[in-house]
Amino acid sequence: MSNKPDRSEVKSFDVSKLKHIETTEKNPLPSFTTIAQERSENRPELNAVKEFSRQKLQHVETEEKNPLPTKETIAQEKSE
């Protein structure tokens, strides 16, 4: 048995039997003007971001609660 696919039908195929098809886009992307109109609308979630004051933020120091072991700690655990 051969591992090659049977191509006999492809070789004898008549291309003239194919029909030309016009494609229609059923879900077109919105136009630039549509996107601009949606952005310009008054959206409360965007207004909250625009009106946010950075001065209300506080500086925070990060504290590592589970630090990675050092090379010395790893070597000590291997020797035990």
Short mmCIF file of C-alpha atoms in Angstrom, two decimals:
data_model
loop_
_atom_site.label_atom_id
_atom_site.label_comp_id
_atom_site.label_asym_id
_atom_site.label_seq_id
_atom_site.Cartn_x
_atom_site.Cartn_y
_atom_site.Cartn_z
CA MET A 1 0.00 0.00 0.00
CA SER A 2 1.29 3.46 -0.91
CA ASN A 3 1.44 6.36 1.54
CA LYS A 4 0.84 8.87 -1.25
CA PRO A 5 -2.72 10.20 -1.70
CA ASP A 6 -4.70 9.33 -4.82
CA ARG A 7 -4.47 12.35 -7.14
CA SER A 8 -6.08 10.84 -10.21
CA GLU A 9 -9.32 12.83 -9.74
CA VAL A 10 -7.42 16.08 -9.35
CA LYS A 11 -5.51 15.52 -12.59
CA SER A 12 -8.70 14.87 -14.55
CA PHE A 13 -10.72 17.74 -13.00
CA ASP A 14 -12.29 20.20 -15.47
CA VAL A 15 -11.89 23.79 -14.24
CA SER A 16 -14.51 25.08 -16.69
CA LYS A 17 -17.23 23.38 -14.60
CA LEU A 18 -16.64 25.82 -11.74
CA LYS A 19 -19.07 28.72 -11.28
CA HIS A 20 -18.08 32.26 -10.32
CA ILE A 21 -19.55 33.33 -6.98
CA GLU A 22 -19.99 36.87 -5.65
CA THR A 23 -19.34 37.00 -1.93
CA THR A 24 -21.50 39.10 0.34
CA GLU A 25 -20.29 40.28 3.71
CA LYS A 26 -23.03 39.53 6.23
CA ASN A 27 -21.41 41.14 9.26
CA PRO A 28 -19.37 44.12 8.04
CA LEU A 29 -17.09 46.05 10.33
CA PRO A 30 -18.40 49.43 11.49
CA SER A 31 -17.30 52.48 9.54
CA PHE A 32 -15.00 55.17 10.93
CA THR A 33 -17.93 57.56 11.40
CA THR A 34 -19.91 54.96 13.36
CA ILE A 35 -16.98 54.37 15.69
CA ALA A 36 -16.50 58.12 16.17
CA GLN A 37 -20.19 58.56 17.03
CA GLU A 38 -20.06 55.78 19.62
CA ARG A 39 -16.97 57.28 21.22
CA SER A 40 -18.49 60.75 21.44
CA GLU A 41 -21.57 59.56 23.32
CA ASN A 42 -21.72 60.28 27.04
CA ARG A 43 -20.61 57.00 28.63
CA PRO A 44 -20.53 56.98 32.45
CA GLU A 45 -17.76 54.38 32.75
CA LEU A 46 -15.41 56.56 30.69
CA ASN A 47 -16.37 59.72 32.55
CA ALA A 48 -15.40 58.10 35.85
CA VAL A 49 -11.95 57.36 34.44
CA LYS A 50 -11.55 60.86 33.01
CA GLU A 51 -12.57 62.52 36.29
CA PHE A 52 -10.34 60.35 38.50
CA SER A 53 -7.84 62.36 40.55
CA ARG A 54 -4.31 60.95 40.79
CA GLN A 55 -3.74 63.02 43.94
CA LYS A 56 -6.06 60.65 45.84
CA LEU A 57 -3.62 57.77 45.33
CA GLN A 58 -1.28 56.81 48.16
CA HIS A 59 2.24 55.45 47.87
CA VAL A 60 2.56 51.83 49.01
CA GLU A 61 5.68 49.88 49.91
CA THR A 62 5.61 46.29 48.66
CA GLU A 63 6.36 43.63 51.25
CA GLU A 64 7.44 40.19 50.05
CA LYS A 65 5.80 37.57 52.22
CA ASN A 66 7.26 34.55 50.44
CA PRO A 67 10.72 35.50 49.13
CA LEU A 68 12.69 33.21 46.85
CA PRO A 69 15.44 31.20 48.56
CA THR A 70 19.06 32.31 48.19
CA LYS A 71 21.80 30.13 46.70
CA GLU A 72 23.11 29.43 50.19
CA THR A 73 19.70 28.24 51.41
CA ILE A 74 19.33 25.92 48.41
CA ALA A 75 22.84 24.49 48.93
CA GLN A 76 22.13 23.94 52.63
CA GLU A 77 18.86 22.12 51.90
CA LYS A 78 20.57 19.89 49.31
CA SER A 79 23.23 18.85 51.80
CA GLU A 80 20.67 17.83 54.44
#
